[in-house]
Structure formats: C-alpha cells, structure tokens
Tab-separated table of C-alpha atoms and ligand atoms in Angstrom:
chain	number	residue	atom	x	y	z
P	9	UNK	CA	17.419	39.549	-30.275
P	10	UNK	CA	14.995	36.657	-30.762
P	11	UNK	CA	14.730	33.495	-28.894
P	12	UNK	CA	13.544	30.467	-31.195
P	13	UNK	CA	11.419	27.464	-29.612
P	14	UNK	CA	10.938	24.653	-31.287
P	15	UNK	CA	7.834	22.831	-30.374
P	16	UNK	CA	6.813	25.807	-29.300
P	17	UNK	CA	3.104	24.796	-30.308
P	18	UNK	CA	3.349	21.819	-28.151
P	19	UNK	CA	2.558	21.043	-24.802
P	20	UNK	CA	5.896	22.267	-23.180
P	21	UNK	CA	7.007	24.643	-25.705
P	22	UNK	CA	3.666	26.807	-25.671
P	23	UNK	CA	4.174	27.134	-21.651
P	24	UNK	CA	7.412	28.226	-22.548
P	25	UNK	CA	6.480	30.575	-25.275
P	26	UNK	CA	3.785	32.634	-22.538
P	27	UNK	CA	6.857	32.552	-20.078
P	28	UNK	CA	9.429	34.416	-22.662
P	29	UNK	CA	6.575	36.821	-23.473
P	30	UNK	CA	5.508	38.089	-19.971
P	31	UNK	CA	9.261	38.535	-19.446
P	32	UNK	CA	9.013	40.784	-22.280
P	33	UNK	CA	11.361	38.757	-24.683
P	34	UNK	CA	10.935	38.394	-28.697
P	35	UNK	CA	9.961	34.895	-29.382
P	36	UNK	CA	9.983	32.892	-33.387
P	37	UNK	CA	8.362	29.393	-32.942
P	38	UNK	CA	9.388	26.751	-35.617
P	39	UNK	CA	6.846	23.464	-34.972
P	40	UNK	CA	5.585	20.434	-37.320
P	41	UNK	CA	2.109	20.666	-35.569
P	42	UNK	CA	2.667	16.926	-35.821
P	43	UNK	CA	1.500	16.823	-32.332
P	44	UNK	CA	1.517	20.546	-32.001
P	45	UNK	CA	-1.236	23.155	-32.392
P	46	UNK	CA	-1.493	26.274	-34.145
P	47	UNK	CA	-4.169	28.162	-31.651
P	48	UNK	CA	-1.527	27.146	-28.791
P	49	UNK	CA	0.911	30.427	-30.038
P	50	UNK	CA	-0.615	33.465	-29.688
P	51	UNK	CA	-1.247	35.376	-32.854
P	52	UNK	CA	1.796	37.750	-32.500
P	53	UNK	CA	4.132	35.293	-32.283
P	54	UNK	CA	5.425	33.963	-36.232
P	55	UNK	CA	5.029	30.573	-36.062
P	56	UNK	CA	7.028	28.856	-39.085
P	57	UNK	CA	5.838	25.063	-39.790
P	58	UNK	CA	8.271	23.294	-40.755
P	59	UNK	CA	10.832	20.695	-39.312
P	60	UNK	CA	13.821	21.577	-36.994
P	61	UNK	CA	16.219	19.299	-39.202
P	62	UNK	CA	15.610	20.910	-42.060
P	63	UNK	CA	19.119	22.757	-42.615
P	64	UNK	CA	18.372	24.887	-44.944
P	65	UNK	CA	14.809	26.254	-43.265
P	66	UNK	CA	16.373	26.670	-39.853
P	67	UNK	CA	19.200	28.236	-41.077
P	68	UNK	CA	16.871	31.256	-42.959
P	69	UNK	CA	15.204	31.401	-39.954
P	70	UNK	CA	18.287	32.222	-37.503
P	71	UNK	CA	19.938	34.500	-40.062
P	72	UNK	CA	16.446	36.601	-40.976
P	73	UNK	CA	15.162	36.829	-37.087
P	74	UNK	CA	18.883	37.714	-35.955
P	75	UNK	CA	18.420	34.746	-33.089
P	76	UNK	CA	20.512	34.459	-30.186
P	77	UNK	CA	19.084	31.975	-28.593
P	78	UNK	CA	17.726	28.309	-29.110
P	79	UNK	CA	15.379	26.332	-26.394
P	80	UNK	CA	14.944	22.718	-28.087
P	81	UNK	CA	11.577	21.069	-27.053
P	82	UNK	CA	10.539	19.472	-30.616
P	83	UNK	CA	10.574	15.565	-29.679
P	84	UNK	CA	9.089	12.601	-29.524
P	85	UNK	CA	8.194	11.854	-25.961
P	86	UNK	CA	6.136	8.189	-25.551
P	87	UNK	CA	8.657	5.567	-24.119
P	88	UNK	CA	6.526	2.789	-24.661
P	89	UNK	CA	6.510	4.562	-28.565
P	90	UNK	CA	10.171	4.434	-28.250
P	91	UNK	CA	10.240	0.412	-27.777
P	92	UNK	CA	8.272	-0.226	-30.297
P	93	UNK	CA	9.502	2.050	-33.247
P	94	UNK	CA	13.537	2.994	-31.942
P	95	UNK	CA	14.645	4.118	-35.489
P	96	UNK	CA	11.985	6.862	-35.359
P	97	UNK	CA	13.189	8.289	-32.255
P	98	UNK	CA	16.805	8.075	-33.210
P	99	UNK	CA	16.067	9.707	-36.307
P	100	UNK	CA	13.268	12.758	-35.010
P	101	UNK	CA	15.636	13.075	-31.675
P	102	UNK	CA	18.987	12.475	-32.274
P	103	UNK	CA	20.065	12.932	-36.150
P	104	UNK	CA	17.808	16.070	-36.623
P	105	UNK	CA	18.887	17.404	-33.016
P	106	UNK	CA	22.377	17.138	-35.128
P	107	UNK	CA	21.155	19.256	-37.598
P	108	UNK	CA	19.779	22.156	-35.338
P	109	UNK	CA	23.188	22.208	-33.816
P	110	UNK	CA	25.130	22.430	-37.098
P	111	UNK	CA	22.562	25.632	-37.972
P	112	UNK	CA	23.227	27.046	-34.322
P	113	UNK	CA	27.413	26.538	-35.003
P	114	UNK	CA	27.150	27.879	-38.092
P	115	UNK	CA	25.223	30.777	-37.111
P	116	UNK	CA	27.138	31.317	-34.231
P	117	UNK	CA	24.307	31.636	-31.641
P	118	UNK	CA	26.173	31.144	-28.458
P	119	UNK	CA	22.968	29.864	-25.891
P	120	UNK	CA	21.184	26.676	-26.148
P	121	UNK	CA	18.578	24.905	-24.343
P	122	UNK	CA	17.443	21.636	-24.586
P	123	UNK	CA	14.856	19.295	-23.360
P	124	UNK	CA	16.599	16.466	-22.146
P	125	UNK	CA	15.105	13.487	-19.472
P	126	UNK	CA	14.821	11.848	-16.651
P	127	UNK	CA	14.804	8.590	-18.941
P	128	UNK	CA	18.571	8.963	-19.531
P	129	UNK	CA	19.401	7.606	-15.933
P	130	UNK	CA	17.261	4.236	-16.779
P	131	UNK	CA	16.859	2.347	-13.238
P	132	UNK	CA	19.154	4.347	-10.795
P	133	UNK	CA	21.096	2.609	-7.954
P	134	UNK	CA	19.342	5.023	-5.577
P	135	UNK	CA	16.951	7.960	-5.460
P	136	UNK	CA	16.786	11.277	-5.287
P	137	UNK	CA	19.210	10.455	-7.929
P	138	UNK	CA	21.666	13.007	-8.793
P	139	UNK	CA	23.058	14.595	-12.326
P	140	UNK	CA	26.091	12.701	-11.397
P	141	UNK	CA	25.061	8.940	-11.436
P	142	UNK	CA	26.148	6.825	-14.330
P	143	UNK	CA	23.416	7.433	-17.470
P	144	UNK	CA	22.454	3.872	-18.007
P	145	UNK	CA	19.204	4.564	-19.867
P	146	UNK	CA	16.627	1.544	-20.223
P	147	UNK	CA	14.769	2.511	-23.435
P	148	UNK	CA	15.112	4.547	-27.037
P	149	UNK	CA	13.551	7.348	-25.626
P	150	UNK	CA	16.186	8.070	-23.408
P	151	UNK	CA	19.450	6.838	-25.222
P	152	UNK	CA	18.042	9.294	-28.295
P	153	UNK	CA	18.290	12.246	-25.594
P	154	UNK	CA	21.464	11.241	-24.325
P	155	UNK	CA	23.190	10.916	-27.573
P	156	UNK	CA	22.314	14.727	-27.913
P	157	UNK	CA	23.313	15.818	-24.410
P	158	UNK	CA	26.685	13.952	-25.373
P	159	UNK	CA	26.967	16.081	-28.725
P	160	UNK	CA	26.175	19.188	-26.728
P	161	UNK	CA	28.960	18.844	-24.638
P	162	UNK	CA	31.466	17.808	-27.453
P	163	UNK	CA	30.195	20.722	-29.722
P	164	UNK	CA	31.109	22.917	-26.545
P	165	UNK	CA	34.457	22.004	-26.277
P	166	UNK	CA	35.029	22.601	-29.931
P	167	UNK	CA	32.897	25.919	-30.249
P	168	UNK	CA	31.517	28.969	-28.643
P	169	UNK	CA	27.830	27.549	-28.203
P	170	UNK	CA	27.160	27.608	-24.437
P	171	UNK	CA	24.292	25.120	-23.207
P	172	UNK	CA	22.143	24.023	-20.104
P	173	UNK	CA	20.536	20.431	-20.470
P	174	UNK	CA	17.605	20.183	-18.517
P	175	UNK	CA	16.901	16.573	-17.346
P	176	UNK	CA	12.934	16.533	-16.998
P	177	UNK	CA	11.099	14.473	-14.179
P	178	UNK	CA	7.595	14.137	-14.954
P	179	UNK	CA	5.921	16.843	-16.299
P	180	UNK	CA	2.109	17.767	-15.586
P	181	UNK	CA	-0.286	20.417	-14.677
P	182	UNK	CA	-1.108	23.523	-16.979
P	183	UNK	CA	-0.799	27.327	-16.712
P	184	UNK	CA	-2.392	28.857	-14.152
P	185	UNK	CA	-4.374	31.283	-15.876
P	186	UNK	CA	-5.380	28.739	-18.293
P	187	UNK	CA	-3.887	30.342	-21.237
P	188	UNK	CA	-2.298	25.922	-22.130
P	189	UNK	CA	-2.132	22.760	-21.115
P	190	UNK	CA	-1.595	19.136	-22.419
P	191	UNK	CA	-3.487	19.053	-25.635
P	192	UNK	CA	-2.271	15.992	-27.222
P	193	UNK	CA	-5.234	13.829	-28.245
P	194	UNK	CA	-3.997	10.110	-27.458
P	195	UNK	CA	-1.870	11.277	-24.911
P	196	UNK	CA	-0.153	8.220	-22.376
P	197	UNK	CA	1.374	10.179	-19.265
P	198	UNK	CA	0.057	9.151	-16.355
P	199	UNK	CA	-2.055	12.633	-14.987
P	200	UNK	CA	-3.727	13.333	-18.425
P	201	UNK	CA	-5.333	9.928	-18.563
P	202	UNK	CA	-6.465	9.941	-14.982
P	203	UNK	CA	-7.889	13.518	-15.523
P	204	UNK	CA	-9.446	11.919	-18.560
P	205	UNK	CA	-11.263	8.864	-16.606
P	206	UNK	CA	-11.972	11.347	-14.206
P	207	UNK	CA	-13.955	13.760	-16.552
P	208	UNK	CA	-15.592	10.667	-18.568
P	209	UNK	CA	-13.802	11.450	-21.695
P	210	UNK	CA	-12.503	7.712	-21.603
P	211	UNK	CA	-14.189	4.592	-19.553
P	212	UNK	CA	-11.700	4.181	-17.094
P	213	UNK	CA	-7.430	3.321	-17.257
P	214	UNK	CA	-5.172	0.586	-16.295
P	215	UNK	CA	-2.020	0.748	-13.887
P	216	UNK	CA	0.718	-0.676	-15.189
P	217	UNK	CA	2.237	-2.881	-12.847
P	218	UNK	CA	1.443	-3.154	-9.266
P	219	UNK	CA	4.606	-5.840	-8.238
P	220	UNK	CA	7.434	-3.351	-8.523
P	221	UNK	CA	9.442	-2.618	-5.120
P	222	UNK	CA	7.879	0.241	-3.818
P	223	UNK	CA	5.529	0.961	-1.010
P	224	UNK	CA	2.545	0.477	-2.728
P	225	UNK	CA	3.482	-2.286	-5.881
P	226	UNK	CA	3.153	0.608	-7.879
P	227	UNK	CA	6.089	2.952	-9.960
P	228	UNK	CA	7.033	5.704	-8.344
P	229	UNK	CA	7.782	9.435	-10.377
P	230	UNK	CA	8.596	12.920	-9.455
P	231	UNK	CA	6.026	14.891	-11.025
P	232	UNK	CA	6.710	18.604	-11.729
P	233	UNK	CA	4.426	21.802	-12.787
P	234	UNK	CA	4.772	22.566	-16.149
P	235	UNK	CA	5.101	26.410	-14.968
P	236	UNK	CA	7.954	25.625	-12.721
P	237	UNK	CA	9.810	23.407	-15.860
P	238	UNK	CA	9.597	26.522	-17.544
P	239	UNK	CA	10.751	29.190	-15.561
P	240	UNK	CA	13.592	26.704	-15.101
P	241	UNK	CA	14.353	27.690	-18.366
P	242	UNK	CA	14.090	31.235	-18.252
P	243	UNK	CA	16.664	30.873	-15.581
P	244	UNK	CA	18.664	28.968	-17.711
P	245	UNK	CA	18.658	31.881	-19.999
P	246	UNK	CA	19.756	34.211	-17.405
P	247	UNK	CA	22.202	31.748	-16.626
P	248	UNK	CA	23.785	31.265	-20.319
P	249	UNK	CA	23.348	35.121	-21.151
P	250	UNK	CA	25.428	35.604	-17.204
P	251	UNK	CA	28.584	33.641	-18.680
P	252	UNK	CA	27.976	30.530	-17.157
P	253	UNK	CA	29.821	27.774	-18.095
P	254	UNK	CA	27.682	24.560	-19.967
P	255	UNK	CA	25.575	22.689	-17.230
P	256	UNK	CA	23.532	20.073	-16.845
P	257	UNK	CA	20.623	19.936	-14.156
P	258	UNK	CA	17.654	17.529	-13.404
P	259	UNK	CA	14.026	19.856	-13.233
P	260	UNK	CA	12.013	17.678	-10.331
P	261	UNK	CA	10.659	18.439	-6.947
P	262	UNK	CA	12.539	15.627	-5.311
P	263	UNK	CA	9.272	14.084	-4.206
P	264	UNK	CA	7.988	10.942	-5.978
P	265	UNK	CA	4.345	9.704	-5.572
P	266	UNK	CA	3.093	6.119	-6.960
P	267	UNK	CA	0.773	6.121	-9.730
P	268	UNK	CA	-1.670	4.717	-7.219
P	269	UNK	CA	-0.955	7.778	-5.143
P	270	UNK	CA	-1.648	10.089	-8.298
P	271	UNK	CA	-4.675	7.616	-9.000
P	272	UNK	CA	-6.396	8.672	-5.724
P	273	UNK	CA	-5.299	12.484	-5.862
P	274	UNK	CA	-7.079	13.042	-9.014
P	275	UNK	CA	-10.420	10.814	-7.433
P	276	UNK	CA	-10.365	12.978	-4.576
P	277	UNK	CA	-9.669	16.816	-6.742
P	278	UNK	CA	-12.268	15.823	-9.546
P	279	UNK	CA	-14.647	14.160	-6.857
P	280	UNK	CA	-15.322	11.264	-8.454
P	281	UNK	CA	-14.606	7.465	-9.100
P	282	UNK	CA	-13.583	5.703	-11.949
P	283	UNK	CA	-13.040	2.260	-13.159
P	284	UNK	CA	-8.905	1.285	-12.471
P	285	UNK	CA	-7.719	-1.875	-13.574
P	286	UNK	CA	-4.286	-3.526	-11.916
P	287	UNK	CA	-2.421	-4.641	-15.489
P	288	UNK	CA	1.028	-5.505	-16.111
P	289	UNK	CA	4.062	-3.926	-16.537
P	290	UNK	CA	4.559	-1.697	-19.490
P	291	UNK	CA	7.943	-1.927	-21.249
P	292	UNK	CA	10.433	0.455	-20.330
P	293	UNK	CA	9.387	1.472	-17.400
P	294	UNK	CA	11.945	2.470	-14.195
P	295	UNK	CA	10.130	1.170	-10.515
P	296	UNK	CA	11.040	4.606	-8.730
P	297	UNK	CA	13.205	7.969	-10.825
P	298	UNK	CA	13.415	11.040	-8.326
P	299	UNK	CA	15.748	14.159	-9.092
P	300	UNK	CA	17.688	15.499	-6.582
P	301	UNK	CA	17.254	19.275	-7.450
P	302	UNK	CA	20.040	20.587	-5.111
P	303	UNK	CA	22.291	21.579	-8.255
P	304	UNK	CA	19.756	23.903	-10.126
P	305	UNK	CA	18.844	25.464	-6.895
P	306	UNK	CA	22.279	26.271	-6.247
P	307	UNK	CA	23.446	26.950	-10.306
P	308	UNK	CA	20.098	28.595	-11.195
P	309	UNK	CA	18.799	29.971	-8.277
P	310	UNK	CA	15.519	28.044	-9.611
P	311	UNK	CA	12.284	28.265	-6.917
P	312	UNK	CA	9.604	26.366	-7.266
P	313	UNK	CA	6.390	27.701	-7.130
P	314	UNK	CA	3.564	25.131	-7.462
P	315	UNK	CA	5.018	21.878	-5.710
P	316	UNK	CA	1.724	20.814	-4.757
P	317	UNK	CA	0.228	17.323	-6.077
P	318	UNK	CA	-3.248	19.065	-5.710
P	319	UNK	CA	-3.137	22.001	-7.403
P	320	UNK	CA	-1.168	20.379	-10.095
P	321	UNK	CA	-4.196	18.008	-11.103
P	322	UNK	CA	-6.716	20.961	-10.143
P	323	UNK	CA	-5.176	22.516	-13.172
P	324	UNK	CA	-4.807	19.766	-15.328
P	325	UNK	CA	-8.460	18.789	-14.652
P	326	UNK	CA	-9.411	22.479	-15.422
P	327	UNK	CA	-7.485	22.649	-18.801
P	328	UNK	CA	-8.773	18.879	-19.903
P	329	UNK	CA	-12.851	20.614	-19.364
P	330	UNK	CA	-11.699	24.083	-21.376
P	331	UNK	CA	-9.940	21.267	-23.971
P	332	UNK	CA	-12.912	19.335	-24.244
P	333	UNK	CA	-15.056	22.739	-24.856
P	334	UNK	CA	-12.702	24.155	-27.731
P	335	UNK	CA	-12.607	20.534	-29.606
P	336	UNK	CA	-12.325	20.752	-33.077
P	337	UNK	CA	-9.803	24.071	-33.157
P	338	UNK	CA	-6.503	23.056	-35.109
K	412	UFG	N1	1.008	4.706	-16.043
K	412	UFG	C1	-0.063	3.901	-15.715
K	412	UFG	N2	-1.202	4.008	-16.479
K	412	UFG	C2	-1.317	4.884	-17.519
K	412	UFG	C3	-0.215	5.716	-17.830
K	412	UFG	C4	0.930	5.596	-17.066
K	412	UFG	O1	0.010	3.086	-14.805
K	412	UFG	O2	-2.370	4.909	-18.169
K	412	UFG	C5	2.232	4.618	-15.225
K	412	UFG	C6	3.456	4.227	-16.025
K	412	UFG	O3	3.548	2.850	-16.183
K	412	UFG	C7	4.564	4.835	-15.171
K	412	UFG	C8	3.912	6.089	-14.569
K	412	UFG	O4	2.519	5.893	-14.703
K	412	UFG	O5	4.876	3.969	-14.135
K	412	UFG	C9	4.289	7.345	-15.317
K	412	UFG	O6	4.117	7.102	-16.707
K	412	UFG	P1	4.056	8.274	-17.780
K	412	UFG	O7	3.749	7.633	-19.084
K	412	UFG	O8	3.171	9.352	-17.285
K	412	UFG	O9	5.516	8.871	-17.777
K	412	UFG	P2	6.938	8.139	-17.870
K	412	UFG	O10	7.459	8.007	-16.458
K	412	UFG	O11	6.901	6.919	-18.690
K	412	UFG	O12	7.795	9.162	-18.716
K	412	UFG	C10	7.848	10.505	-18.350
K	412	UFG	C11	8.311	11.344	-19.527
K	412	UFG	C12	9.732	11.097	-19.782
K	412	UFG	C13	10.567	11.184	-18.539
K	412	UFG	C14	10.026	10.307	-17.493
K	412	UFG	C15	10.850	10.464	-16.255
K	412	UFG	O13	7.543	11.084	-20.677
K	412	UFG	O14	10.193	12.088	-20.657
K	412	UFG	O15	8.691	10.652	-17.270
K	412	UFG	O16	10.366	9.731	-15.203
K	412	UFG	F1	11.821	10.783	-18.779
C-alpha cells in the first residue's frame, strides 16, 4: 500500500519522503514544484506534477497506486504573504484542502495527515500553550489551516477517514546526512535568512520588532528539527494504522528562543558577524507561541532527537553551502 505526500518536493515533504523510505514504506509524491523541486525526490520515487485540488488527477492517482494513506504538506506557508494576498491562501489552503478530502472520502482511504500550525492559536493567553486553548488565529495563514482542521474533524464524524493534525512550531534545520534542506529561493523564516547573512549570500537582515514583551524586545518561537517534525509523522502513521481515534497534537520542543537569541546562535555556529538592523514589527506576528508537547509524547510516544539550537543551525548552515554549490538544478 502506498503513502501519497503532497509537497513532497518541498522543504517538509522531501524530509518526509527520506523518512517513509528508510522505514521501508512505498511512497507517490504529487507536487506543483511551485516552490518545490524535482532533484529533492529521489529518482525512484514517481513524482506526479500536478495540483492536489485537482479532483479528477488526485483521484487517478489514489485509485491506480492503491493508496492508503495521505500526509498533506502542499501549502502556502509566508504569514506576512498571507496579509497581503488572503484570497490566495484561502483558495491554495482551504478550498483545494476540500478537494483532497472529497478524493480521500471517495476513495475510502481511512489515514490522513496534515500539516496544520502553530499560527492557528494567534496570540495565546499563556505559553507553553496547549492543543486545548481557544484557536483565535491572528492572520490568513492560520485561519486557512484551521478551516481545514475543522473539516477534518467534521468529515470524521460523518466517515471512516481517521486523521492526526499536527500543529507545527517553527520548523528549521535539515537532514542530517544532508540528503535536504530548505531550498526555497526567497525564503522569510527566521534561521534561513540568518544562515544566509551568515554565509554572505545576502548583505545582512532586519529584526522585526524589538518592543514586544519579552525578555529581550524581541518575538519569541519554538523552533523544531525538521527530522524530529517528521518522524512525528511516521508516528502518526503508526498511530492511525494502531486504531487510534482522530487527534490533534502541537510538534514543538517546548522551548522558545528570541530571534535575537537565534540571531547570535547562528553568529557564533557560522563564526562570523553580520550586519542586523532593529526594524519594526511585521504584520501578523504573535510576541511569544510555545507548544506544550506533553500530548504527543503521551498519544505518540514521539522522542525528540535533535533539540539542540546548535546543531539545528549547524545543519541549516551546512545545507545553505551544499545549496549554494548545486545552484541552478531544477
Ligand atoms: N524574523 C525577523 N527577521 C527575519 C525573519 C523573521 O525578525 O528576517 C522574525 C519574525 O518577525 C518572527 C520570527 O522571526 O518574530 C519568526 O519568523 P518566521 O518568519 O521564521 O516564522 P513565523 O513565526 O512567522 O511562522 C512560522 C511558520 C508558521 C508557524 C509559525 C509558528 O511559518 O507556519 O512559525 O510560530 F505557524
């Protein structure tokens, strides 16, 4: 039986595409390559490009690759993005999320897995903040995840299609063995453009607000290996394929650092200095978001294995000088 990721030529997805195939599992990746890339699935694996709303496409694709399972990473993911242009994100995230659920009902595939957000919780009263505080999300980005997490659950009521919504913290870092990483040219998130000032590949970066309540002015965010994110998944998958009920969990260390904090880590890995400018705020943007993470220890038996600020830019720093070498690959 065959496990479909879409976006699995993205940044996420392709982690999660090496993770199913070292535990030995058949894997059919359906991507846009909008912000995807081809050389980030390995050869073996069909990669179909096309879009996961497309009804009729994703449908083929479940019924010819007999799949059983569906892990949902295909999104758009830039907040500020999200302020600016909300239509697109309700569109790409929430009416064609509809659309991959329909195929999944129809086909009766019974697991699902999708990619859901820390941005659903918006400013929480207090942090770690847990999977049961009130969603009050704060920008487009996050509403257009919640509306899905919200069909999820109604769909499971009504049909056999089991789920686990994974509530990302921040995401960063890069495999290990340096098979991926965060390719995305313009990317915004905070580690990739520090590693990027760091390495010279851009003249220096702003922080975006330094007046918020927090220790140091600065935001404050849990950020998480992309490794552990997703073997989070994998257990997920155990989890589903078990009998376990539908479940949501939040995917974060329970640790936040300020972006000044993350600032000086990647100065101090990298070895180097680099011009940071103190700017305003940027739209959107929660002062502190930590996950409590006792539910998917306890549900998923889910261990992290890189919590580590340092090696987590070591590797991002690593992947952003192989990136920089391979330039030019599609
Ligand atoms: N930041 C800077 N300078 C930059 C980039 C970012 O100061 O050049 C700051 C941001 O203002 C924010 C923090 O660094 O305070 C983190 O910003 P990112 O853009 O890296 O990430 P976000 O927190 O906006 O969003 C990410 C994911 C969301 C997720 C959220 C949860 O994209 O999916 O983390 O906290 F919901």
């Amino acid at each position: 039986m065959t496990i479909l990721v879409t976006g699995g030529a993205g940044y996420i997805g392709s982690h999660m595409v090496l993770e199913l195939l070292d535990a030995g599992e058949q894997v059919i990746v359906l991507d846009n390559l909008s912000t995807g890339f081809r050389w980030a699935v390995p050869s073996h694996v069909p990669l179909i490009v096309g879009d996961f709303g497309d009804e009729e496409l994703v449908s083929r694709i479940l019924r010819e690759h007999q799949v059983s399972a569906i892990i949902h990473f295909a999104a758009k993911i830039v907040v500020p993005e999200s302020m600016a242009d909300p239509l697109t994100y309700y569109l790409n995230n929430t009416a064609k999320a509809r659309n991959l659920i329909a195929c999944a009902v129809a086909a009766r595939i019974e697991h699902f897995i999708f990619s859901s957000t820390a941005a659903v919780y918006g400013e929480p009263q207090s942090n770690p903040v847990s999977e049961d505080e009130m969603l009050k999300p704060i920008n487009p980005y996050g509403r257009s995840k919640w509306f899905v997490e919200m069909m999820l659950e109604d769909v499971a009521r009504a049909t056999g299609l089991r789920h686990v919504v994974l509530r990302y913290f921040n995401v960063a870092g890069a495999d290990p063995q340096g098979r991926s990483g965060q390719s995305t040219p313009d990317a915004t998130h905070l580690i990739k453009v520090a590693v990027q000032a760091a390495l010279g590949f851009r003249p220096g970066m702003d922080v975006f607000g330094t007046d918020y309540p927090t220790r140091d002015g600065s935001c404050e965010r849990d950020y998480i290996h992309v490794s552990d994110l997703v073997r989070a998944h994998m257990d997920a998958l155990r989890y589903l394929r078990a009998g376990g009920p539908s479940l949501v969990c939040n995917v974060g260390y329970q640790k936040g650092y300020s972006v000044l904090d993350v600032i000086k880590m990647v100065k101090s890995v990298a070895g180097v200095d680099f011009p940071v400018h103190l700017s305003g705020r940027r739209a959107g943007d929660p002062a502190v978001i930590v996950a409590s993470n006792a539910r998917i220890k306890s549900t998923l038996n889910w261990q992290p294995q890189h919590n580590d600020l340092q090696t987590i830019v070591r590797q991002a720093l690593d992947w952003e000088r192989r990136l920089h070498n391979r330039r030019g690959e599609d």
